[in-house]
Structures are given as structure tokens and as C-alpha cells.
Amino acid sequence: MNSSAAIGIFDSGIGGLTVAHAVTTLLPNENIIYFGDTAHLPYGDKSATAIQAYSIKICNVLLQQKCKVILIACNSASAAAYELVKEYVGSKAKVINVIDPVIEFLAENYEGKRIGLIGTKQTVNSNIYRKKTDSLDKDITLKSLATPLLAPMIEEGFFNNNISESIIQEYLKNDTLNDIEALILGCTHYPLIKTQIENYYQGSVKVLDTSEIVAKYLKKYLVENDAQNPLNAHIKHFYVSDFTQSFETSTKIFFGEQIRLEYYPLWE
């Protein structure tokens, strides 16, 4: 593995920027190549077959850039396409999803606890979190709730306002999430509304930011495999499959600088 090679990160839109920001904060020397599949967002209401097709196309782009790691920064794609992507990429790069790091974190910290999960329909209906949690044999009770309005709401810039407040509260008061001790933000968009969710629970429920958990998991992998970038110089390169104003605005908000977006259509 070329330790100075980039980390490739992809998502359907701005959600994966929460992961990219967490990665650049924790690993400031790493080169980042991000692909936002804005032409097909959100992934949460797409079929598994469609998500797999998008994911393989994006992986081709990241492999052409010689990425050492491909990070699937999307729960829907992690649930639907991880095994296929891992097989497709083979030994060319390490493939990491955003689900396994969270499962490992639960095993280490939440044995015997009641955990809530909110995510897209694709993530929740795949039942992947429940299967992986049950396989831990840690007596963890998982309560899952699909929250399909949240990702498109965030993509459209509706967070930290009265509109988002009403939608968030309507979901969180659902009986499914009664008596939980922690809540997994099972979509990489959701850290953008983490503060609103924390305000709702008033400290009674620990809100788990998966972007931070995934970044720590990635750092651990790089350290253990002596694959951290030894150079101080770092590059951030962003591809999008369709130009959207919200994505351009969000990249500037996340990284505190104007980011040049390169248009890269997946099918042309």
C-alpha cells in the first residue's frame, strides 16, 4: 500500500461530508478524494440493485485515482453494496463501510443496553444493524425506526430551524424509540442535526455520531498497517455527478474554504 495515496470517500450527497470532515480533523495529513453522487441522491429510497450499480461506477473513479482506502460514507450503500464493492475492489484498496465500525463500538461500550437506530428506509429495511448486533451476543436490544424525510430535508438545507425541529420531534417521539439509552445516527447526513436531537433528549439518551466513530476506526486501521501519510502536504479533491448549489455551499461550511468541485457524470 502506498501510504501517501489518497483516501477515497463517497456518498450520494452532502451526508458523507460529515465523515470527510471527521477524517480530515482526525487525520489532517491525509489526502482526500470525495465523490458526491448528487445526480442520484438520496440513496435511501433507491433499490439495492441501483445502489450497487452507482457504487461500482464510483469505485472505478476512485481506483483510477489510486486510492489506498475506499470509504463508503453512506449507510444505505454500506448495507446494499459493501460486499459487492469489497469483492470488486479486491486487493487494490482497503474497503471500509460505516456500519461495522459502529457495531464494533457497540460491542465495546453498550453490552446489555437498549439502543435506538434512525436511518433511511434502505438501511432500516435491510435489517443489517440488527443482524450484526445480534451476532455480537452482547444482549444488546436494537430498536430501529426509518426516518425517510430527514436526509432530503438536510440536503435541501432545512436544519436548525422550525421546520426541521417539527419533523425531528415527530420521529423521535415514536413509541419504537421508547426507553432507549443511546441512539445511533444511522445516516451520515444526521450529524448535521445532532444538536437538535440532543436537545430533544436533554441528556437522557447518548447520541452516537457515526462519523466520529468511523474516523477513529479508519485511523486505527492506518496506524496498525503503517499506512498513514508521512507527508505534511494534503490535498482535498471533490467530484460530483451533478452540480447542486447545496453541495457547493455545504463543502464551504464544512471545510471553511472554497472547494473546487469537478463535474464527473457517471453515465455518459
XYZ file of N, CA, C and O in Angstrom, residues 20-170:
604
model
N -16.116 12.909 5.865
C -14.897 13.509 5.316
C -14.318 14.549 6.268
O -13.095 14.620 6.464
N -15.190 15.355 6.878
C -14.723 16.373 7.823
C -14.124 15.725 9.064
O -13.068 16.158 9.558
N -14.765 14.680 9.575
C -14.235 13.968 10.746
C -12.881 13.345 10.432
O -11.967 13.355 11.269
N -12.740 12.804 9.219
C -11.475 12.182 8.803
C -10.373 13.232 8.695
O -9.252 13.033 9.202
N -10.657 14.372 8.056
C -9.628 15.399 7.898
C -9.255 16.042 9.230
O -8.125 16.494 9.414
N -10.203 16.076 10.168
C -9.919 16.616 11.504
C -8.994 15.685 12.274
O -8.033 16.122 12.918
N -9.282 14.386 12.210
C -8.503 13.402 12.952
C -7.200 13.041 12.241
O -6.191 12.725 12.886
N -7.210 13.107 10.907
C -6.047 12.724 10.095
C -5.709 13.860 9.129
O -5.906 13.747 7.919
N -5.194 14.967 9.652
C -5.003 16.175 8.824
C -3.995 16.024 7.693
O -4.002 16.831 6.759
N -3.115 15.018 7.750
C -2.113 14.844 6.694
C -2.613 14.023 5.512
O -1.931 13.919 4.486
N -3.788 13.416 5.646
C -4.256 12.517 4.600
C -4.837 13.277 3.406
O -5.530 14.279 3.563
N -4.552 12.771 2.225
C -5.165 13.282 1.001
C -6.559 12.673 0.870
O -6.749 11.477 1.105
N -7.520 13.497 0.504
C -8.920 13.061 0.426
C -9.456 13.269 -0.990
O -9.311 14.350 -1.562
N -10.063 12.228 -1.539
C -10.818 12.351 -2.784
C -12.254 11.972 -2.469
O -12.529 10.857 -2.014
N -13.155 12.908 -2.671
C -14.561 12.706 -2.303
C -15.421 12.690 -3.560
O -15.258 13.532 -4.447
N -16.333 11.711 -3.623
C -17.277 11.660 -4.740
C -18.697 11.756 -4.186
O -19.160 10.881 -3.467
N -19.380 12.845 -4.531
C -20.774 13.021 -4.149
C -21.670 12.710 -5.341
O -21.650 13.433 -6.332
N -22.419 11.632 -5.244
C -23.267 11.216 -6.367
C -24.579 12.006 -6.340
O -25.671 11.451 -6.174
N -24.453 13.298 -6.531
C -25.585 14.212 -6.398
C -26.657 13.998 -7.469
O -27.800 14.430 -7.298
N -26.296 13.327 -8.563
C -27.285 13.057 -9.611
C -28.303 12.007 -9.177
O -29.387 11.919 -9.750
N -27.951 11.214 -8.149
C -28.819 10.094 -7.756
C -29.263 10.154 -6.297
O -29.785 9.175 -5.773
N -29.060 11.292 -5.639
C -29.451 11.376 -4.233
C -30.966 11.473 -4.097
O -31.633 11.950 -5.034
N -31.523 11.041 -2.948
C -30.827 10.273 -1.903
C -30.828 8.786 -2.235
O -31.691 8.300 -2.970
N -29.854 8.048 -1.706
C -29.789 6.603 -1.927
C -30.851 5.854 -1.119
O -31.178 4.721 -1.430
N -31.346 6.492 -0.068
C -32.209 5.788 0.884
C -33.491 5.236 0.312
O -34.058 4.281 0.850
N -33.967 5.808 -0.805
C -35.201 5.293 -1.393
C -34.956 4.562 -2.715
O -35.882 4.281 -3.467
N -33.672 4.253 -2.996
C -33.325 3.513 -4.205
C -33.279 2.008 -3.919
O -33.113 1.581 -2.780
N -33.389 1.204 -4.977
C -33.276 -0.242 -4.827
C -31.823 -0.623 -4.565
O -30.891 0.123 -4.917
N -31.626 -1.794 -3.972
C -30.261 -2.272 -3.715
C -29.494 -2.424 -5.021
O -28.299 -2.112 -5.093
N -30.169 -2.881 -6.072
C -29.516 -3.070 -7.366
C -28.998 -1.747 -7.925
O -27.873 -1.668 -8.438
N -29.806 -0.691 -7.820
C -29.385 0.626 -8.308
C -28.194 1.146 -7.511
O -27.216 1.647 -8.089
N -28.257 1.019 -6.196
C -27.169 1.495 -5.338
C -25.876 0.747 -5.652
O -24.784 1.347 -5.687
N -25.975 -0.546 -5.900
C -24.789 -1.334 -6.253
C -24.171 -0.844 -7.554
O -22.942 -0.727 -7.671
N -25.021 -0.527 -8.540
C -24.518 -0.031 -9.826
C -23.807 1.304 -9.652
O -22.715 1.514 -10.203
N -24.407 2.220 -8.892
C -23.773 3.519 -8.639
C -22.429 3.328 -7.924
O -21.431 3.965 -8.273
N -22.424 2.454 -6.933
C -21.228 2.258 -6.104
C -20.058 1.719 -6.917
O -18.910 2.165 -6.747
N -20.320 0.763 -7.792
C -19.252 0.199 -8.613
C -18.693 1.255 -9.565
O -17.469 1.361 -9.757
N -19.565 2.057 -10.151
C -19.117 3.127 -11.044
C -18.207 4.108 -10.305
O -17.160 4.538 -10.814
N -18.614 4.478 -9.094
C -17.825 5.432 -8.299
C -16.490 4.807 -7.894
O -15.446 5.477 -7.926
N -16.514 3.538 -7.540
C -15.266 2.857 -7.162
C -14.271 2.857 -8.315
O -13.059 2.971 -8.093
N -14.774 2.743 -9.536
C -13.886 2.817 -10.692
C -13.138 4.148 -10.721
O -11.932 4.200 -10.996
N -13.864 5.232 -10.421
C -13.246 6.564 -10.394
C -12.167 6.619 -9.312
O -11.050 7.094 -9.551
N -12.493 6.111 -8.138
C -11.549 6.173 -7.014
C -10.343 5.253 -7.235
O -9.220 5.590 -6.830
N -10.559 4.128 -7.878
C -9.441 3.232 -8.186
C -8.524 3.853 -9.237
O -7.296 3.671 -9.191
N -9.102 4.575 -10.186
C -8.285 5.276 -11.180
C -7.380 6.301 -10.510
O -6.291 6.602 -11.011
N -7.831 6.831 -9.365
C -7.039 7.806 -8.608
C -6.069 7.135 -7.634
O -5.429 7.811 -6.832
N -5.989 5.802 -7.709
C -5.040 5.009 -6.893
C -5.276 5.162 -5.385
O -4.319 5.199 -4.590
N -6.526 5.277 -4.967
C -6.828 5.421 -3.540
C -6.389 4.185 -2.758
O -6.555 3.048 -3.221
N -5.841 4.404 -1.587
C -5.407 3.279 -0.746
C -6.556 2.718 0.069
O -6.544 1.546 0.477
N -7.536 3.565 0.358
C -8.738 3.166 1.100
C -9.947 3.725 0.366
O -9.913 4.861 -0.113
N -11.008 2.911 0.266
C -12.291 3.407 -0.231
C -13.284 3.306 0.914
O -13.561 2.218 1.419
N -13.769 4.454 1.348
C -14.678 4.536 2.484
C -16.088 4.823 1.971
O -16.338 5.872 1.385
N -16.979 3.868 2.175
C -18.374 4.042 1.753
C -19.070 4.860 2.830
O -19.517 4.331 3.842
N -19.152 6.166 2.609
C -19.641 7.089 3.644
C -21.154 7.255 3.560
O -21.676 8.365 3.599
N -21.852 6.150 3.456
C -23.299 6.156 3.299
C -23.826 4.853 3.873
O -23.338 3.769 3.497
N -24.776 4.934 4.791
C -25.315 3.725 5.400
C -26.091 2.887 4.394
O -26.013 1.657 4.397
N -26.852 3.543 3.515
C -27.634 2.808 2.522
C -26.715 2.024 1.589
O -26.967 0.849 1.287
N -25.645 2.659 1.118
C -24.688 1.978 0.247
C -23.894 0.925 1.009
O -23.563 -0.135 0.459
N -23.587 1.191 2.273
C -22.884 0.204 3.089
C -23.725 -1.054 3.255
O -23.213 -2.181 3.218
N -25.036 -0.865 3.438
C -25.939 -2.002 3.612
C -26.144 -2.761 2.314
O -26.163 -3.999 2.305
N -26.268 -2.033 1.200
C -26.645 -2.664 -0.061
C -25.461 -3.118 -0.909
O -25.588 -4.076 -1.682
N -24.316 -2.443 -0.783
C -23.257 -2.654 -1.775
C -21.889 -3.027 -1.213
O -20.970 -3.306 -1.992
N -21.720 -3.045 0.101
C -20.377 -3.252 0.668
C -19.742 -4.556 0.208
O -18.578 -4.570 -0.241
N -20.465 -5.672 0.317
C -19.880 -6.970 -0.040
C -19.500 -7.009 -1.515
O -18.431 -7.519 -1.878
N -20.346 -6.450 -2.373
C -20.055 -6.417 -3.805
C -18.855 -5.534 -4.098
O -17.961 -5.905 -4.879
N -18.802 -4.364 -3.468
C -17.677 -3.444 -3.661
C -16.376 -4.075 -3.189
O -15.338 -3.991 -3.871
N -16.422 -4.717 -2.040
C -15.212 -5.357 -1.491
C -14.680 -6.421 -2.445
O -13.464 -6.524 -2.681
N -15.602 -7.210 -3.004
C -15.206 -8.248 -3.963
C -14.656 -7.618 -5.243
O -13.658 -8.085 -5.797
N -15.299 -6.548 -5.695
C -14.890 -5.887 -6.931
C -13.512 -5.228 -6.791
O -12.663 -5.328 -7.679
N -13.296 -4.560 -5.684
C -12.034 -3.848 -5.465
C -10.886 -4.817 -5.204
O -9.749 -4.594 -5.631
N -11.203 -5.921 -4.517
C -10.182 -6.925 -4.233
C -9.032 -6.366 -3.417
O -9.238 -5.686 -2.405
N -7.806 -6.602 -3.865
C -6.620 -6.170 -3.118
C -6.117 -4.796 -3.550
O -5.078 -4.337 -3.069
N -6.866 -4.127 -4.438
C -6.397 -2.830 -4.942
C -6.502 -1.730 -3.890
O -5.785 -0.737 -3.946
N -7.435 -1.885 -2.956
C -7.612 -0.891 -1.891
C -8.349 -1.553 -0.735
O -9.030 -2.563 -0.911
N -8.218 -0.972 0.447
C -8.986 -1.416 1.599
C -10.361 -0.768 1.521
O -10.471 0.446 1.330
N -11.419 -1.564 1.658
C -12.778 -1.027 1.630
C -13.340 -1.008 3.051
O -13.298 -2.025 3.756
N -13.847 0.136 3.475
C -14.427 0.296 4.809
C -15.838 0.846 4.656
O -16.079 1.749 3.849
N -16.770 0.281 5.398
C -18.133 0.821 5.399
C -18.373 1.603 6.688
O -17.493 1.680 7.547
N -19.557 2.179 6.838
C -19.832 2.984 8.034
C -20.653 2.227 9.077
O -21.025 2.803 10.098
N -20.901 0.940 8.818
C -21.701 0.147 9.751
C -20.833 -0.663 10.704
O -21.025 -0.633 11.924
N -19.847 -1.369 10.176
C -19.002 -2.237 11.015
C -18.277 -1.482 12.132
O -18.183 -2.002 13.259
N -17.740 -0.263 11.890
C -17.123 0.469 12.992
C -18.100 0.757 14.133
O -17.720 0.722 15.311
N -19.365 1.023 13.788
C -20.376 1.301 14.816
C -20.705 0.030 15.595
O -20.839 0.062 16.823
N -20.802 -1.094 14.901
C -21.073 -2.369 15.559
C -19.944 -2.707 16.535
O -20.183 -3.145 17.669
N -18.712 -2.474 16.111
C -17.556 -2.713 16.985
C -17.621 -1.801 18.209
O -17.326 -2.233 19.337
N -18.023 -0.552 17.997
C -18.147 0.413 19.093
C -19.219 -0.028 20.089
O -19.037 0.060 21.308
N -20.344 -0.529 19.586
C -21.411 -1.030 20.466
C -20.923 -2.213 21.291
O -21.218 -2.310 22.488
N -20.193 -3.108 20.671
C -19.683 -4.296 21.368
C -18.782 -3.909 22.531
O -18.809 -4.536 23.599
N -18.009 -2.848 22.336
C -17.051 -2.418 23.358
C -17.683 -1.576 24.462
O -17.158 -1.522 25.572
N -18.829 -0.934 24.175
C -19.351 0.060 25.114
C -20.794 -0.119 25.561
O -21.206 0.514 26.534
N -21.582 -0.966 24.888
C -23.023 -0.987 25.176
C -23.593 -2.386 25.393
O -24.743 -2.643 25.053
N -22.821 -3.255 25.988
C -23.330 -4.596 26.297
C -24.525 -4.495 27.249
O -24.505 -3.749 28.231
N -25.602 -5.232 26.925
C -26.789 -5.269 27.774
C -27.640 -4.013 27.729
O -28.539 -3.850 28.554
N -27.399 -3.128 26.760
C -28.116 -1.851 26.686
C -29.218 -1.874 25.626
O -29.246 -2.723 24.740
N -30.118 -0.900 25.733
C -31.185 -0.712 24.738
C -30.776 0.454 23.834
O -30.639 1.589 24.292
N -30.609 0.153 22.559
C -30.079 1.128 21.604
C -31.123 1.419 20.532
O -31.756 0.509 19.992
N -31.296 2.692 20.214
C -32.161 3.101 19.118
C -31.340 3.341 17.861
O -30.143 3.614 17.921
N -31.990 3.204 16.726
C -31.354 3.473 15.438
C -32.336 4.218 14.552
O -33.484 3.794 14.396
N -31.912 5.332 13.985
C -32.709 6.013 12.958
C -31.899 6.034 11.676
O -30.672 6.196 11.695
N -32.585 5.832 10.551
C -31.891 5.785 9.267
C -32.877 5.812 8.121
O -34.091 5.955 8.319
N -32.371 5.648 6.921
C -33.224 5.625 5.736
C -33.998 4.308 5.680
O -33.696 3.359 6.396
N -34.981 4.258 4.803
C -35.740 3.012 4.617
C -34.814 1.885 4.167
O -34.941 0.755 4.630
N -33.885 2.182 3.268
C -32.972 1.164 2.756
C -32.140 0.572 3.890
O -32.012 -0.647 3.998
N -31.608 1.421 4.752
C -30.774 0.947 5.865
C -31.587 0.141 6.869
O -31.193 -0.958 7.271
N -32.735 0.684 7.280
C -33.549 0.011 8.298
C -34.145 -1.284 7.755
O -34.100 -2.331 8.412
N -34.687 -1.240 6.542
C -35.330 -2.429 5.980
C -34.344 -3.543 5.635
O -34.720 -4.711 5.561
N -33.084 -3.184 5.435
C -32.059 -4.219 5.176
C -31.815 -5.075 6.411
O -31.297 -6.193 6.317
N -32.171 -4.527 7.586
C -32.021 -5.228 8.866
C -30.557 -5.534 9.204
O -30.271 -6.368 10.073
N -29.630 -4.856 8.526
C -28.227 -5.204 8.690
C -27.702 -4.866 10.082
O -26.909 -5.621 10.665
N -28.148 -3.752 10.657
C -27.695 -3.404 12.004
C -28.169 -4.441 13.019
O -27.425 -4.842 13.921
N -29.422 -4.871 12.880
C -29.956 -5.860 13.817
C -29.204 -7.190 13.710
O -28.851 -7.810 14.719
N -28.961 -7.639 12.480
C -28.248 -8.905 12.276
C -26.847 -8.848 12.878
O -26.409 -9.780 13.557
N -26.156 -7.752 12.617
C -24.783 -7.625 13.115
C -24.752 -7.455 14.631
O -23.854 -7.974 15.313
N -25.732 -6.743 15.172
C -25.812 -6.562 16.628
C -26.125 -7.890 17.313
O -25.496 -8.233 18.326
N -27.082 -8.641 16.773
C -27.429 -9.941 17.351
C -26.249 -10.906 17.318
O -26.062 -11.708 18.237
N -25.426 -10.814 16.263
C -24.289 -11.728 16.131
C -23.203 -11.462 17.169
O -22.334 -12.303 17.404
N -23.255 -10.285 17.816
C -22.265 -9.970 18.852
C -22.465 -10.802 20.105
O -21.526 -11.004 20.887
N -23.714 -11.244 20.321
C -24.063 -11.986 21.538
C -23.717 -11.169 22.791
O -23.128 -11.677 23.741
N -24.101 -9.870 22.755
C -23.822 -8.946 23.854
C -25.107 -8.471 24.548
O -25.079 -7.498 25.290
N -26.220 -9.167 24.277
C -27.507 -8.826 24.898
C -27.882 -7.369 24.652
O -28.388 -6.674 25.534
N -27.622 -6.897 23.418
C -27.985 -5.534 23.041
C -29.348 -5.567 22.359
O -29.562 -6.330 21.422
N -30.271 -4.760 22.849
C -31.590 -4.644 22.228
C -31.578 -3.454 21.275
O -31.299 -2.327 21.686
N -31.866 -3.714 19.995
C -31.845 -2.657 18.993
C -33.263 -2.331 18.543
O -34.026 -3.213 18.148
N -33.610 -1.042 18.612
C -34.930 -0.577 18.178
C -34.730 0.361 16.994
O -34.172 1.445 17.149
N -35.195 -0.045 15.815
C -34.915 0.686 14.580
C -36.149 1.421 14.066
O -37.254 0.872 14.083
N -35.935 2.636 13.577
C -37.022 3.434 13.025
C -36.558 4.103 11.734
O -35.551 4.819 11.725
N -37.280 3.853 10.652
C -36.981 4.540 9.393
C -37.448 5.990 9.479
O -38.570 6.262 9.903
N -36.578 6.901 9.084
C -36.882 8.345 9.144
C -36.604 8.960 7.768
O -35.664 9.749 7.613
N -37.405 8.603 6.767
C -37.078 8.934 5.377
C -37.092 10.410 5.019
O -36.494 10.803 4.012
N -37.741 11.246 5.804
C -37.791 12.670 5.466
C -36.513 13.417 5.844
O -36.251 14.506 5.326
N -35.714 12.847 6.733
C -34.590 13.610 7.290
C -33.480 13.881 6.279
O -32.988 15.012 6.195
N -33.062 12.877 5.507
C -31.957 13.088 4.560
C -32.302 14.117 3.487
O -31.531 15.060 3.269
N -33.448 13.994 2.798
C -33.780 15.028 1.810
C -33.992 16.404 2.438
O -33.669 17.425 1.821
N -34.505 16.434 3.657
C -34.669 17.703 4.370
C -33.308 18.380 4.553
O -33.149 19.586 4.302
N -32.322 17.599 4.970
C -30.978 18.133 5.202
C -30.329 18.538 3.881
O -29.668 19.583 3.794
N -30.500 17.713 2.842
C -29.953 18.040 1.523
C -30.466 19.393 1.027
O -29.755 20.130 0.346
N -31.704 19.717 1.377
C -32.298 20.974 0.941
C -31.968 22.138 1.878
O -32.436 23.257 1.685
N -31.136 21.872 2.891
C -30.694 22.933 3.792
C -31.635 23.231 4.937
O -31.463 24.226 5.643
N -32.636 22.351 5.157
C -33.575 22.571 6.246
C -33.095 21.868 7.515
O -33.489 20.743 7.812
N -32.209 22.522 8.240
C -31.830 22.048 9.570
C -31.537 23.261 10.433
O -31.286 24.348 9.931
N -31.638 23.057 11.744
C -31.510 24.146 12.713
C -32.559 25.243 12.481
O -32.275 26.437 12.588
N -33.788 24.803 12.160
C -34.885 25.760 12.023
C -36.186 25.095 12.478
O -36.206 23.926 12.865
N -37.273 25.845 12.448
C -38.556 25.332 12.959
C -39.091 24.161 12.152
O -39.730 23.260 12.700
N -38.849 24.178 10.848
C -39.329 23.077 10.006
C -38.664 21.767 10.417
O -39.338 20.761 10.657
N -37.336 21.782 10.504
C -36.622 20.560 10.881
C -36.958 20.143 12.314
O -37.071 18.954 12.622
N -37.142 21.118 13.188
C -37.469 20.828 14.588
C -38.750 20.011 14.687
O -38.821 19.019 15.425
N -39.762 20.397 13.929
C -41.048 19.692 13.970
C -40.924 18.267 13.455
O -41.464 17.323 14.045
N -40.202 18.091 12.350
C -40.044 16.755 11.757
C -39.234 15.851 12.677
O -39.591 14.688 12.912
N -38.144 16.379 13.214
C -37.294 15.593 14.117
C -38.082 15.135 15.342
O -38.041 13.952 15.722
N -38.809 16.050 15.957
C -39.570 15.702 17.158
C -40.659 14.678 16.852
O -40.918 13.773 17.663
N -41.285 14.795 15.699
C -42.340 13.848 15.313
C -41.781 12.433 15.214
O -42.420 11.463 15.636
